[in-house]
mmCIF file of C-alpha atoms and ligand atoms in Angstrom:
data_model
loop_
_atom_site.group_PDB
_atom_site.id
_atom_site.type_symbol
_atom_site.label_atom_id
_atom_site.label_comp_id
_atom_site.label_asym_id
_atom_site.label_seq_id
_atom_site.Cartn_x
_atom_site.Cartn_y
_atom_site.Cartn_z
ATOM 1 C CA UNK A 1 -93.546 -121.646 -78.477
ATOM 2 C CA UNK A 2 -91.040 -124.330 -79.358
ATOM 3 C CA UNK A 3 -90.105 -126.584 -76.486
ATOM 4 C CA UNK A 4 -86.686 -127.227 -74.941
ATOM 5 C CA UNK A 5 -85.685 -129.823 -72.393
ATOM 6 C CA UNK A 6 -82.412 -130.469 -70.641
ATOM 7 C CA UNK A 7 -80.951 -132.045 -67.531
ATOM 8 C CA UNK A 8 -77.942 -131.916 -65.245
ATOM 9 C CA UNK A 9 -76.578 -134.498 -62.830
ATOM 10 C CA UNK A 10 -76.590 -133.718 -59.123
ATOM 11 C CA UNK A 11 -73.583 -135.928 -58.410
ATOM 12 C CA UNK A 12 -70.891 -133.390 -58.510
ATOM 13 C CA UNK A 13 -71.921 -131.036 -55.697
ATOM 14 C CA UNK A 14 -70.735 -127.764 -57.157
ATOM 15 C CA UNK A 15 -71.361 -127.149 -60.849
ATOM 16 C CA UNK A 16 -68.218 -126.312 -62.779
ATOM 17 C CA UNK A 17 -67.638 -123.551 -65.293
ATOM 18 C CA UNK A 18 -68.117 -125.979 -68.202
ATOM 19 C CA UNK A 19 -71.606 -126.929 -66.971
ATOM 20 C CA UNK A 20 -72.537 -123.299 -66.677
ATOM 21 C CA UNK A 21 -71.099 -121.967 -69.937
ATOM 22 C CA UNK A 22 -71.880 -125.070 -71.971
ATOM 23 C CA UNK A 23 -75.442 -125.605 -70.819
ATOM 24 C CA UNK A 24 -77.030 -123.771 -67.891
ATOM 25 C CA UNK A 25 -76.380 -120.327 -69.296
ATOM 26 C CA UNK A 26 -78.357 -121.259 -72.419
ATOM 27 C CA UNK A 27 -81.157 -122.695 -70.273
ATOM 28 C CA UNK A 28 -81.560 -119.304 -68.631
ATOM 29 C CA UNK A 29 -81.713 -117.521 -71.982
ATOM 30 C CA UNK A 30 -84.104 -120.012 -73.567
ATOM 31 C CA UNK A 31 -86.732 -119.726 -70.831
ATOM 32 C CA UNK A 32 -87.613 -116.327 -72.361
ATOM 33 C CA UNK A 33 -88.372 -117.649 -75.832
ATOM 34 C CA UNK A 34 -89.232 -121.314 -75.311
ATOM 35 C CA UNK A 35 -91.513 -123.573 -73.355
ATOM 36 C CA UNK A 36 -88.688 -124.828 -71.161
ATOM 37 C CA UNK A 37 -88.344 -127.995 -69.059
ATOM 38 C CA UNK A 38 -85.219 -128.417 -66.945
ATOM 39 C CA UNK A 39 -84.465 -131.154 -64.493
ATOM 40 C CA UNK A 40 -81.952 -132.532 -62.055
ATOM 41 C CA UNK A 41 -81.345 -136.106 -63.183
ATOM 42 C CA UNK A 42 -81.058 -138.142 -60.012
ATOM 43 C CA UNK A 43 -81.985 -141.394 -61.785
ATOM 44 C CA UNK A 44 -78.942 -140.929 -63.973
ATOM 45 C CA UNK A 45 -76.805 -140.222 -60.916
ATOM 46 C CA UNK A 46 -77.266 -143.709 -59.466
ATOM 47 C CA UNK A 47 -75.707 -145.357 -62.533
ATOM 48 C CA UNK A 48 -72.573 -145.051 -60.404
ATOM 49 C CA UNK A 49 -72.651 -145.737 -56.646
ATOM 50 C CA UNK A 50 -74.057 -142.893 -54.513
ATOM 51 C CA UNK A 51 -74.263 -142.310 -50.819
ATOM 52 C CA UNK A 52 -78.027 -141.800 -50.166
ATOM 53 C CA UNK A 53 -77.633 -138.801 -47.856
ATOM 54 C CA UNK A 54 -75.224 -137.118 -50.221
ATOM 55 C CA UNK A 55 -77.447 -137.779 -53.192
ATOM 56 C CA UNK A 56 -80.446 -136.004 -51.702
ATOM 57 C CA UNK A 57 -78.299 -133.140 -50.405
ATOM 58 C CA UNK A 58 -76.656 -132.769 -53.806
ATOM 59 C CA UNK A 59 -80.013 -132.801 -55.548
ATOM 60 C CA UNK A 60 -81.130 -129.837 -53.431
ATOM 61 C CA UNK A 61 -77.811 -128.160 -54.027
ATOM 62 C CA UNK A 62 -78.199 -128.596 -57.786
ATOM 63 C CA UNK A 63 -81.667 -127.030 -57.703
ATOM 64 C CA UNK A 64 -80.348 -124.122 -55.621
ATOM 65 C CA UNK A 65 -77.549 -123.552 -58.134
ATOM 66 C CA UNK A 66 -79.960 -123.604 -61.071
ATOM 67 C CA UNK A 67 -82.082 -120.958 -59.384
ATOM 68 C CA UNK A 68 -78.969 -118.950 -58.523
ATOM 69 C CA UNK A 69 -77.921 -119.110 -62.172
ATOM 70 C CA UNK A 70 -81.176 -117.441 -63.134
ATOM 71 C CA UNK A 71 -83.805 -120.095 -63.776
ATOM 72 C CA UNK A 72 -87.165 -118.661 -62.863
ATOM 73 C CA UNK A 73 -89.866 -121.157 -61.849
ATOM 74 C CA UNK A 74 -92.470 -118.776 -63.303
ATOM 75 C CA UNK A 75 -90.797 -118.938 -66.699
ATOM 76 C CA UNK A 76 -89.749 -122.576 -66.869
ATOM 77 C CA UNK A 77 -90.661 -125.954 -65.429
ATOM 78 C CA UNK A 78 -87.944 -126.983 -62.989
ATOM 79 C CA UNK A 79 -88.164 -130.451 -61.479
ATOM 80 C CA UNK A 80 -86.373 -133.522 -60.196
ATOM 81 C CA UNK A 81 -86.373 -136.525 -62.545
ATOM 82 C CA UNK A 82 -87.370 -139.137 -59.931
ATOM 83 C CA UNK A 83 -90.488 -137.093 -59.089
ATOM 84 C CA UNK A 84 -91.835 -138.010 -62.516
ATOM 85 C CA UNK A 85 -92.065 -141.826 -62.708
ATOM 86 C CA UNK A 86 -92.823 -141.711 -66.442
ATOM 87 C CA UNK A 87 -89.090 -141.315 -67.170
ATOM 88 C CA UNK A 88 -88.310 -144.821 -65.994
ATOM 89 C CA UNK A 89 -91.472 -146.161 -67.607
ATOM 90 C CA UNK A 90 -90.728 -144.801 -71.058
ATOM 91 C CA UNK A 91 -87.078 -145.823 -70.705
ATOM 92 C CA UNK A 92 -88.156 -149.462 -70.584
ATOM 93 C CA UNK A 93 -89.919 -149.183 -73.925
ATOM 94 C CA UNK A 94 -86.865 -147.429 -75.399
ATOM 95 C CA UNK A 95 -84.558 -150.124 -73.985
ATOM 96 C CA UNK A 96 -86.514 -152.686 -75.963
ATOM 97 C CA UNK A 97 -86.096 -150.674 -79.139
ATOM 98 C CA UNK A 98 -82.327 -150.254 -78.852
ATOM 99 C CA UNK A 99 -79.827 -152.687 -80.300
ATOM 100 C CA UNK A 100 -77.166 -154.043 -77.993
ATOM 101 C CA UNK A 101 -74.462 -153.022 -80.450
ATOM 102 C CA UNK A 102 -75.980 -149.587 -80.817
ATOM 103 C CA UNK A 103 -75.828 -149.027 -77.048
ATOM 104 C CA UNK A 104 -72.280 -150.397 -76.963
ATOM 105 C CA UNK A 105 -71.119 -147.657 -79.311
ATOM 106 C CA UNK A 106 -71.915 -144.825 -76.890
ATOM 107 C CA UNK A 107 -68.553 -143.209 -76.190
ATOM 108 C CA UNK A 108 -69.464 -141.837 -72.752
ATOM 109 C CA UNK A 109 -70.264 -145.345 -71.587
ATOM 110 C CA UNK A 110 -66.973 -146.608 -72.940
ATOM 111 C CA UNK A 111 -65.060 -143.864 -71.128
ATOM 112 C CA UNK A 112 -66.922 -144.171 -67.851
ATOM 113 C CA UNK A 113 -66.888 -147.954 -67.718
ATOM 114 C CA UNK A 114 -63.192 -148.015 -68.586
ATOM 115 C CA UNK A 115 -62.572 -145.712 -65.636
ATOM 116 C CA UNK A 116 -64.563 -147.947 -63.269
ATOM 117 C CA UNK A 117 -63.325 -151.241 -64.610
ATOM 118 C CA UNK A 118 -65.660 -152.966 -67.058
ATOM 119 C CA UNK A 119 -66.764 -155.625 -64.559
ATOM 120 C CA UNK A 120 -67.808 -153.082 -61.959
ATOM 121 C CA UNK A 121 -69.801 -150.883 -64.323
ATOM 122 C CA UNK A 122 -73.559 -151.302 -63.800
ATOM 123 C CA UNK A 123 -76.129 -152.227 -66.409
ATOM 124 C CA UNK A 124 -77.679 -148.856 -65.523
ATOM 125 C CA UNK A 125 -74.542 -147.132 -66.759
ATOM 126 C CA UNK A 126 -74.856 -149.082 -69.993
ATOM 127 C CA UNK A 127 -78.471 -148.022 -70.542
ATOM 128 C CA UNK A 128 -77.864 -144.466 -69.285
ATOM 129 C CA UNK A 129 -78.225 -142.916 -72.770
ATOM 130 C CA UNK A 130 -81.541 -144.692 -73.278
ATOM 131 C CA UNK A 131 -82.957 -143.144 -70.119
ATOM 132 C CA UNK A 132 -81.818 -139.822 -71.531
ATOM 133 C CA UNK A 133 -83.692 -140.613 -74.754
ATOM 134 C CA UNK A 134 -86.844 -141.154 -72.687
ATOM 135 C CA UNK A 135 -86.249 -137.849 -70.842
ATOM 136 C CA UNK A 136 -86.238 -135.951 -74.097
ATOM 137 C CA UNK A 137 -89.025 -137.760 -75.955
ATOM 138 C CA UNK A 138 -91.481 -137.619 -73.041
ATOM 139 C CA UNK A 139 -91.681 -133.846 -73.425
ATOM 140 C CA UNK A 140 -91.755 -133.811 -77.242
ATOM 141 C CA UNK A 141 -88.785 -131.438 -77.072
ATOM 142 C CA UNK A 142 -87.845 -129.569 -80.247
ATOM 143 C CA UNK A 143 -84.385 -128.671 -79.007
ATOM 144 C CA UNK A 144 -82.005 -129.885 -76.327
ATOM 145 C CA UNK A 145 -79.508 -127.310 -74.994
ATOM 146 C CA UNK A 146 -76.348 -129.188 -73.963
ATOM 147 C CA UNK A 147 -72.578 -129.229 -74.324
ATOM 148 C CA UNK A 148 -70.775 -130.975 -77.165
ATOM 149 C CA UNK A 149 -70.211 -134.150 -75.091
ATOM 150 C CA UNK A 150 -73.955 -134.886 -75.230
ATOM 151 C CA UNK A 151 -74.259 -134.763 -79.019
ATOM 152 C CA UNK A 152 -74.101 -138.528 -79.483
ATOM 153 C CA UNK A 153 -76.932 -139.029 -76.984
ATOM 154 C CA UNK A 154 -79.134 -136.621 -78.932
ATOM 155 C CA UNK A 155 -78.291 -138.503 -82.133
ATOM 156 C CA UNK A 156 -79.443 -141.707 -80.438
ATOM 157 C CA UNK A 157 -82.624 -139.929 -79.369
ATOM 158 C CA UNK A 158 -83.334 -138.939 -82.959
ATOM 159 C CA UNK A 159 -82.664 -142.471 -84.201
ATOM 160 C CA UNK A 160 -84.957 -144.080 -81.635
ATOM 161 C CA UNK A 161 -87.726 -141.528 -82.142
ATOM 162 C CA UNK A 162 -87.636 -142.183 -85.889
ATOM 163 C CA UNK A 163 -87.569 -145.917 -85.334
ATOM 164 C CA UNK A 164 -90.556 -145.796 -82.991
ATOM 165 C CA UNK A 165 -92.510 -143.483 -85.291
ATOM 166 C CA UNK A 166 -91.750 -145.726 -88.258
ATOM 167 C CA UNK A 167 -92.806 -148.868 -86.481
ATOM 168 C CA UNK A 168 -95.800 -147.676 -84.463
ATOM 169 C CA UNK A 169 -96.943 -144.455 -86.136
ATOM 170 C CA UNK A 170 -96.080 -140.765 -85.573
ATOM 171 C CA UNK A 171 -95.657 -140.359 -81.826
ATOM 172 C CA UNK A 172 -92.510 -138.403 -81.014
ATOM 173 C CA UNK A 173 -91.065 -135.070 -82.070
ATOM 174 C CA UNK A 174 -87.560 -135.494 -83.507
ATOM 175 C CA UNK A 175 -85.368 -133.224 -81.350
ATOM 176 C CA UNK A 176 -82.344 -131.199 -82.425
ATOM 177 C CA UNK A 177 -79.252 -130.535 -80.346
ATOM 178 C CA UNK A 178 -78.786 -126.900 -79.318
ATOM 179 C CA UNK A 179 -75.033 -126.554 -78.913
ATOM 180 C CA UNK A 180 -73.239 -123.223 -79.149
ATOM 181 C CA UNK A 181 -69.969 -123.172 -81.039
ATOM 182 C CA UNK A 182 -68.206 -120.813 -78.631
ATOM 183 C CA UNK A 183 -69.080 -122.636 -75.415
ATOM 184 C CA UNK A 184 -70.022 -126.178 -76.441
ATOM 185 C CA UNK A 185 -66.741 -127.404 -75.074
ATOM 186 C CA UNK A 186 -64.894 -125.611 -72.277
ATOM 187 C CA UNK A 187 -61.434 -127.027 -71.712
ATOM 188 C CA UNK A 188 -59.387 -127.900 -68.660
ATOM 189 C CA UNK A 189 -57.257 -124.886 -67.685
ATOM 190 C CA UNK A 190 -54.159 -127.042 -67.224
ATOM 191 C CA UNK A 191 -54.705 -129.437 -70.089
ATOM 192 C CA UNK A 192 -56.526 -127.558 -72.814
ATOM 193 C CA UNK A 193 -56.772 -130.682 -74.968
ATOM 194 C CA UNK A 194 -59.356 -132.284 -72.647
ATOM 195 C CA UNK A 195 -62.744 -130.927 -71.609
ATOM 196 C CA UNK A 196 -63.248 -129.483 -68.151
ATOM 197 C CA UNK A 197 -64.922 -132.210 -66.090
ATOM 198 C CA UNK A 198 -65.153 -133.440 -62.525
ATOM 199 C CA UNK A 199 -63.912 -136.883 -63.350
ATOM 200 C CA UNK A 200 -61.087 -136.224 -65.786
ATOM 201 C CA UNK A 201 -59.827 -132.746 -65.027
ATOM 202 C CA UNK A 202 -56.789 -131.920 -63.005
ATOM 203 C CA UNK A 203 -57.855 -130.163 -59.766
ATOM 204 C CA UNK A 204 -56.085 -127.008 -60.929
ATOM 205 C CA UNK A 205 -57.773 -127.158 -64.316
ATOM 206 C CA UNK A 206 -61.322 -127.263 -62.959
ATOM 207 C CA UNK A 207 -63.259 -124.174 -61.846
ATOM 208 C CA UNK A 208 -65.947 -125.129 -59.344
ATOM 209 C CA UNK A 209 -68.511 -122.365 -59.102
ATOM 210 C CA UNK A 210 -68.936 -122.859 -55.358
ATOM 211 C CA UNK A 211 -65.249 -122.817 -54.466
ATOM 212 C CA UNK A 212 -63.776 -119.838 -52.640
ATOM 213 C CA UNK A 213 -63.503 -117.124 -55.310
ATOM 214 C CA UNK A 214 -59.807 -116.647 -54.533
ATOM 215 C CA UNK A 215 -59.139 -120.299 -55.257
ATOM 216 C CA UNK A 216 -60.751 -119.909 -58.675
ATOM 217 C CA UNK A 217 -58.849 -116.682 -59.322
ATOM 218 C CA UNK A 218 -55.602 -118.480 -58.620
ATOM 219 C CA UNK A 219 -56.491 -121.264 -61.031
ATOM 220 C CA UNK A 220 -57.219 -118.775 -63.788
ATOM 221 C CA UNK A 221 -53.952 -116.970 -63.152
ATOM 222 C CA UNK A 222 -51.994 -120.196 -63.428
ATOM 223 C CA UNK A 223 -53.806 -121.475 -66.528
ATOM 224 C CA UNK A 224 -51.601 -123.024 -69.182
ATOM 225 C CA UNK A 225 -51.155 -120.913 -72.309
ATOM 226 C CA UNK A 226 -48.258 -121.481 -74.698
ATOM 227 C CA UNK A 227 -44.700 -120.366 -75.432
ATOM 228 C CA UNK A 228 -45.802 -117.854 -78.008
ATOM 229 C CA UNK A 229 -46.853 -114.443 -76.663
ATOM 230 C CA UNK A 230 -49.646 -113.312 -78.945
ATOM 231 C CA UNK A 231 -53.184 -113.095 -77.558
ATOM 232 C CA UNK A 232 -55.143 -114.463 -80.488
ATOM 233 C CA UNK A 233 -58.006 -116.942 -80.887
ATOM 234 C CA UNK A 234 -56.731 -120.060 -82.657
ATOM 235 C CA UNK A 235 -58.316 -123.164 -81.148
ATOM 236 C CA UNK A 236 -56.048 -125.545 -82.996
ATOM 237 C CA UNK A 237 -52.624 -124.004 -82.386
ATOM 238 C CA UNK A 238 -53.354 -121.993 -79.245
ATOM 239 C CA UNK A 239 -55.949 -124.034 -77.336
ATOM 240 C CA UNK A 240 -55.116 -122.627 -73.882
ATOM 241 C CA UNK A 241 -55.334 -118.961 -74.867
ATOM 242 C CA UNK A 242 -58.394 -119.616 -77.028
ATOM 243 C CA UNK A 243 -60.186 -121.322 -74.133
ATOM 244 C CA UNK A 244 -59.492 -118.298 -71.907
ATOM 245 C CA UNK A 245 -60.694 -115.894 -74.599
ATOM 246 C CA UNK A 246 -63.876 -117.925 -75.070
ATOM 247 C CA UNK A 247 -64.633 -117.930 -71.344
ATOM 248 C CA UNK A 248 -63.821 -114.218 -71.073
ATOM 249 C CA UNK A 249 -65.969 -113.335 -74.046
ATOM 250 C CA UNK A 250 -68.990 -115.280 -72.844
ATOM 251 C CA UNK A 251 -68.871 -114.050 -69.251
ATOM 252 C CA UNK A 252 -68.552 -110.397 -70.266
ATOM 253 C CA UNK A 253 -70.466 -110.293 -73.543
ATOM 254 C CA UNK A 254 -67.423 -108.822 -75.303
ATOM 255 C CA UNK A 255 -66.673 -110.403 -78.676
ATOM 256 C CA UNK A 256 -63.441 -112.354 -79.097
ATOM 257 C CA UNK A 257 -62.387 -109.959 -81.872
ATOM 258 C CA UNK A 258 -62.807 -107.022 -79.500
ATOM 259 C CA UNK A 259 -60.787 -108.810 -76.809
ATOM 260 C CA UNK A 260 -58.004 -109.484 -79.310
ATOM 261 C CA UNK A 261 -57.907 -105.764 -80.064
ATOM 262 C CA UNK A 262 -57.962 -104.858 -76.382
ATOM 263 C CA UNK A 263 -55.048 -107.161 -75.572
ATOM 264 C CA UNK A 264 -52.929 -106.444 -78.613
ATOM 265 C CA UNK A 265 -49.307 -106.146 -77.542
ATOM 266 C CA UNK A 266 -50.123 -107.175 -73.973
ATOM 267 C CA UNK A 267 -48.827 -110.207 -72.115
ATOM 268 C CA UNK A 268 -50.715 -113.357 -71.166
ATOM 269 C CA UNK A 269 -50.409 -112.303 -67.527
ATOM 270 C CA UNK A 270 -52.591 -109.251 -68.164
ATOM 271 C CA UNK A 271 -55.292 -111.357 -69.802
ATOM 272 C CA UNK A 272 -55.252 -113.880 -66.978
ATOM 273 C CA UNK A 273 -55.335 -111.257 -64.224
ATOM 274 C CA UNK A 274 -58.334 -109.574 -65.832
ATOM 275 C CA UNK A 275 -60.125 -112.859 -66.468
ATOM 276 C CA UNK A 276 -59.525 -113.909 -62.855
ATOM 277 C CA UNK A 277 -61.388 -110.763 -61.824
ATOM 278 C CA UNK A 278 -64.225 -111.488 -64.252
ATOM 279 C CA UNK A 279 -64.559 -115.004 -62.824
ATOM 280 C CA UNK A 280 -64.539 -113.709 -59.240
ATOM 281 C CA UNK A 281 -67.244 -111.170 -60.117
ATOM 282 C CA UNK A 282 -69.339 -113.963 -61.508
ATOM 283 C CA UNK A 283 -68.909 -116.624 -58.820
ATOM 284 C CA UNK A 284 -69.198 -114.349 -55.776
ATOM 285 C CA UNK A 285 -72.899 -113.458 -56.180
ATOM 286 C CA UNK A 286 -73.601 -116.939 -57.561
ATOM 287 C CA UNK A 287 -72.365 -118.512 -54.326
ATOM 288 C CA UNK A 288 -74.384 -116.094 -52.207
ATOM 289 C CA UNK A 289 -77.588 -116.725 -54.105
ATOM 290 C CA UNK A 290 -77.093 -120.489 -53.956
ATOM 291 C CA UNK A 291 -76.724 -120.240 -50.181
ATOM 292 C CA UNK A 292 -79.902 -118.161 -49.917
ATOM 293 C CA UNK A 293 -81.917 -120.836 -51.721
ATOM 294 C CA UNK A 294 -80.377 -123.564 -49.575
ATOM 295 C CA UNK A 295 -81.345 -121.647 -46.446
ATOM 296 C CA UNK A 296 -84.996 -121.733 -47.486
ATOM 297 C CA UNK A 297 -85.860 -125.392 -48.059
ATOM 298 C CA UNK A 298 -89.627 -124.765 -47.967
ATOM 299 C CA UNK A 299 -89.523 -122.468 -50.956
ATOM 300 C CA UNK A 300 -87.300 -124.924 -52.763
ATOM 301 C CA UNK A 301 -89.644 -127.820 -52.056
ATOM 302 C CA UNK A 302 -92.672 -125.903 -53.219
ATOM 303 C CA UNK A 303 -90.913 -124.941 -56.468
ATOM 304 C CA UNK A 304 -90.117 -128.616 -57.049
ATOM 305 C CA UNK A 305 -93.628 -129.761 -56.208
ATOM 306 C CA UNK A 306 -95.111 -127.363 -58.751
ATOM 307 C CA UNK A 307 -92.478 -128.317 -61.298
ATOM 308 C CA UNK A 308 -93.159 -132.036 -60.899
ATOM 309 C CA UNK A 309 -96.864 -131.471 -61.311
ATOM 310 C CA UNK A 310 -96.405 -129.507 -64.543
ATOM 311 C CA UNK A 311 -93.888 -132.022 -65.860
ATOM 312 C CA UNK A 312 -96.095 -135.009 -65.053
ATOM 313 C CA UNK A 313 -99.035 -133.576 -66.938
ATOM 314 C CA UNK A 314 -96.974 -133.559 -70.134
ATOM 315 C CA UNK A 315 -95.090 -136.785 -69.455
ATOM 316 C CA UNK A 316 -98.217 -138.794 -68.587
ATOM 317 C CA UNK A 317 -99.871 -137.845 -71.829
ATOM 318 C CA UNK A 318 -96.914 -138.940 -73.949
ATOM 319 C CA UNK A 319 -96.499 -142.150 -71.980
ATOM 320 C CA UNK A 320 -100.112 -143.183 -72.322
ATOM 321 C CA UNK A 321 -100.050 -142.544 -76.067
ATOM 322 C CA UNK A 322 -96.849 -144.585 -76.307
ATOM 323 C CA UNK A 323 -98.283 -147.493 -74.328
ATOM 324 C CA UNK A 324 -101.340 -147.513 -76.521
ATOM 325 C CA UNK A 325 -99.228 -147.550 -79.712
ATOM 326 C CA UNK A 326 -97.089 -150.391 -78.386
ATOM 327 C CA UNK A 327 -100.229 -152.444 -77.775
ATOM 328 C CA UNK A 328 -100.370 -152.581 -73.993
ATOM 329 C CA UNK A 329 -103.918 -153.363 -72.919
ATOM 330 C CA UNK A 330 -105.277 -150.257 -71.174
ATOM 331 C CA UNK A 331 -105.995 -150.760 -67.457
ATOM 332 C CA UNK A 332 -109.701 -150.199 -66.852
HETATM 333 P P1 LIG B 401 -73.881 -133.456 -67.062
HETATM 334 O O1 LIG B 401 -74.550 -133.404 -65.735
HETATM 335 O O2 LIG B 401 -72.616 -134.237 -67.184
HETATM 336 O O3 LIG B 401 -73.562 -132.016 -67.571
HETATM 337 C C1 LIG B 401 -74.539 -130.985 -67.598
HETATM 338 C C2 LIG B 401 -74.349 -130.142 -68.844
HETATM 339 O O4 LIG B 401 -73.059 -129.525 -68.846
HETATM 340 C C3 LIG B 401 -72.436 -129.727 -70.101
HETATM 341 N N1 LIG B 401 -70.962 -129.761 -69.937
HETATM 342 C C4 LIG B 401 -70.107 -129.010 -70.637
HETATM 343 N N2 LIG B 401 -70.301 -128.096 -71.614
HETATM 344 C C5 LIG B 401 -69.203 -127.489 -72.122
HETATM 345 N N3 LIG B 401 -67.937 -127.768 -71.708
HETATM 346 C C6 LIG B 401 -67.688 -128.663 -70.747
HETATM 347 N N4 LIG B 401 -66.440 -128.904 -70.344
HETATM 348 C C7 LIG B 401 -68.814 -129.337 -70.168
HETATM 349 N N5 LIG B 401 -68.936 -130.282 -69.198
HETATM 350 C C8 LIG B 401 -70.264 -130.527 -69.070
HETATM 351 C C9 LIG B 401 -72.972 -131.057 -70.586
HETATM 352 O O5 LIG B 401 -72.836 -131.218 -71.980
HETATM 353 C C10 LIG B 401 -74.419 -130.980 -70.132
HETATM 354 O O6 LIG B 401 -75.209 -130.308 -71.093
HETATM 355 N N6 LIG B 401 -76.408 -136.871 -69.666
HETATM 356 C C11 LIG B 401 -76.461 -135.498 -69.215
HETATM 357 C C12 LIG B 401 -77.682 -135.173 -68.374
HETATM 358 C C13 LIG B 401 -79.008 -135.492 -68.995
HETATM 359 C C14 LIG B 401 -79.652 -134.793 -70.043
HETATM 360 C C15 LIG B 401 -80.909 -135.440 -70.212
HETATM 361 C C16 LIG B 401 -79.291 -133.724 -70.854
HETATM 362 C C17 LIG B 401 -79.856 -136.474 -68.580
HETATM 363 N N7 LIG B 401 -80.990 -136.437 -69.315
HETATM 364 C C18 LIG B 401 -81.800 -135.017 -71.199
HETATM 365 C C19 LIG B 401 -80.196 -133.312 -71.839
HETATM 366 C C20 LIG B 401 -81.425 -133.958 -72.000
HETATM 367 C C21 LIG B 401 -75.235 -135.242 -68.351
HETATM 368 O O7 LIG B 401 -74.671 -136.144 -67.784
HETATM 369 O O8 LIG B 401 -74.920 -133.948 -68.182
#
């Protein structure tokens, strides 16, 4: 079985619809066909200041949401990044292989540090992508299911893996991004030119999966479309409508072409009312299941303990091979 690995930050509290459609939904599907490793990346979270109590609560909440979304601990390895110390250990080696200029070109760092003010941004934020490289290479992942915004980090991973292999001998699998065209980038409902995200979205443009379903329904109903009236997929000229059609299609399994036929001659209002219902039908059980997992912390902890153990077995092997290749004297 080919291997996949991916991660999600716990910072946000509730996942948003972009996280789910862009990434988590694929994670659930891939656990059937792949040897799958999925983690909550708390080390990445502290690249920006975190309140300690909130961080641990949000880490649990993230795990609960992943289970609610359909991850099955019998079919995948689900763990918390900080439970596997090899991530930070391999990251150091990767840091020493990365050029300063190369790291400076990472667009997510540029965006995030600009938002914080360059002087306040941490060195951790700067090396964030390199920790992500270590995450992926530790597991010898073949594919990395993520949204479009992570593509550059996967490119960096490929570059560093090739560089290491070239310099020290074949050690790492070169991973490929797994990004679906239809859902790789879900857009803000109010500003369909920017991606849906916690940090940049307008509150009305962001669907949080754990919000009251009626709040989400209202946001869908007031989504921005355009002055035209035709319900047709055209990402360039009709980004708002196309975003809604993409979300609708993915949540219901109906093709966009079929939706276009169904809504021929109908008004945007009809599409939005129906999509609001589709979203409510999705988030309502999702919220309930998340709460059930949160109410049972023992089960959650035991899932994470097993996950960390499985993850460490793989990670430790890669790390020790890497250390040997680099020339670190083995501890006897
Ligand atoms: P994070 O926590 O920001 O996002 C989790 C996943 O959600 C995807 N995503 C989106 N997809 C489509 N449309 C959107 N509007 C949208 N917003 C977010 C992201 O692309 C991501 O796949 N750096 C990563 C976490 C990470 C990781 C890793 C991923 C750490 N180590 C190793 C893969 C492999 C991040 O911050 O994701």
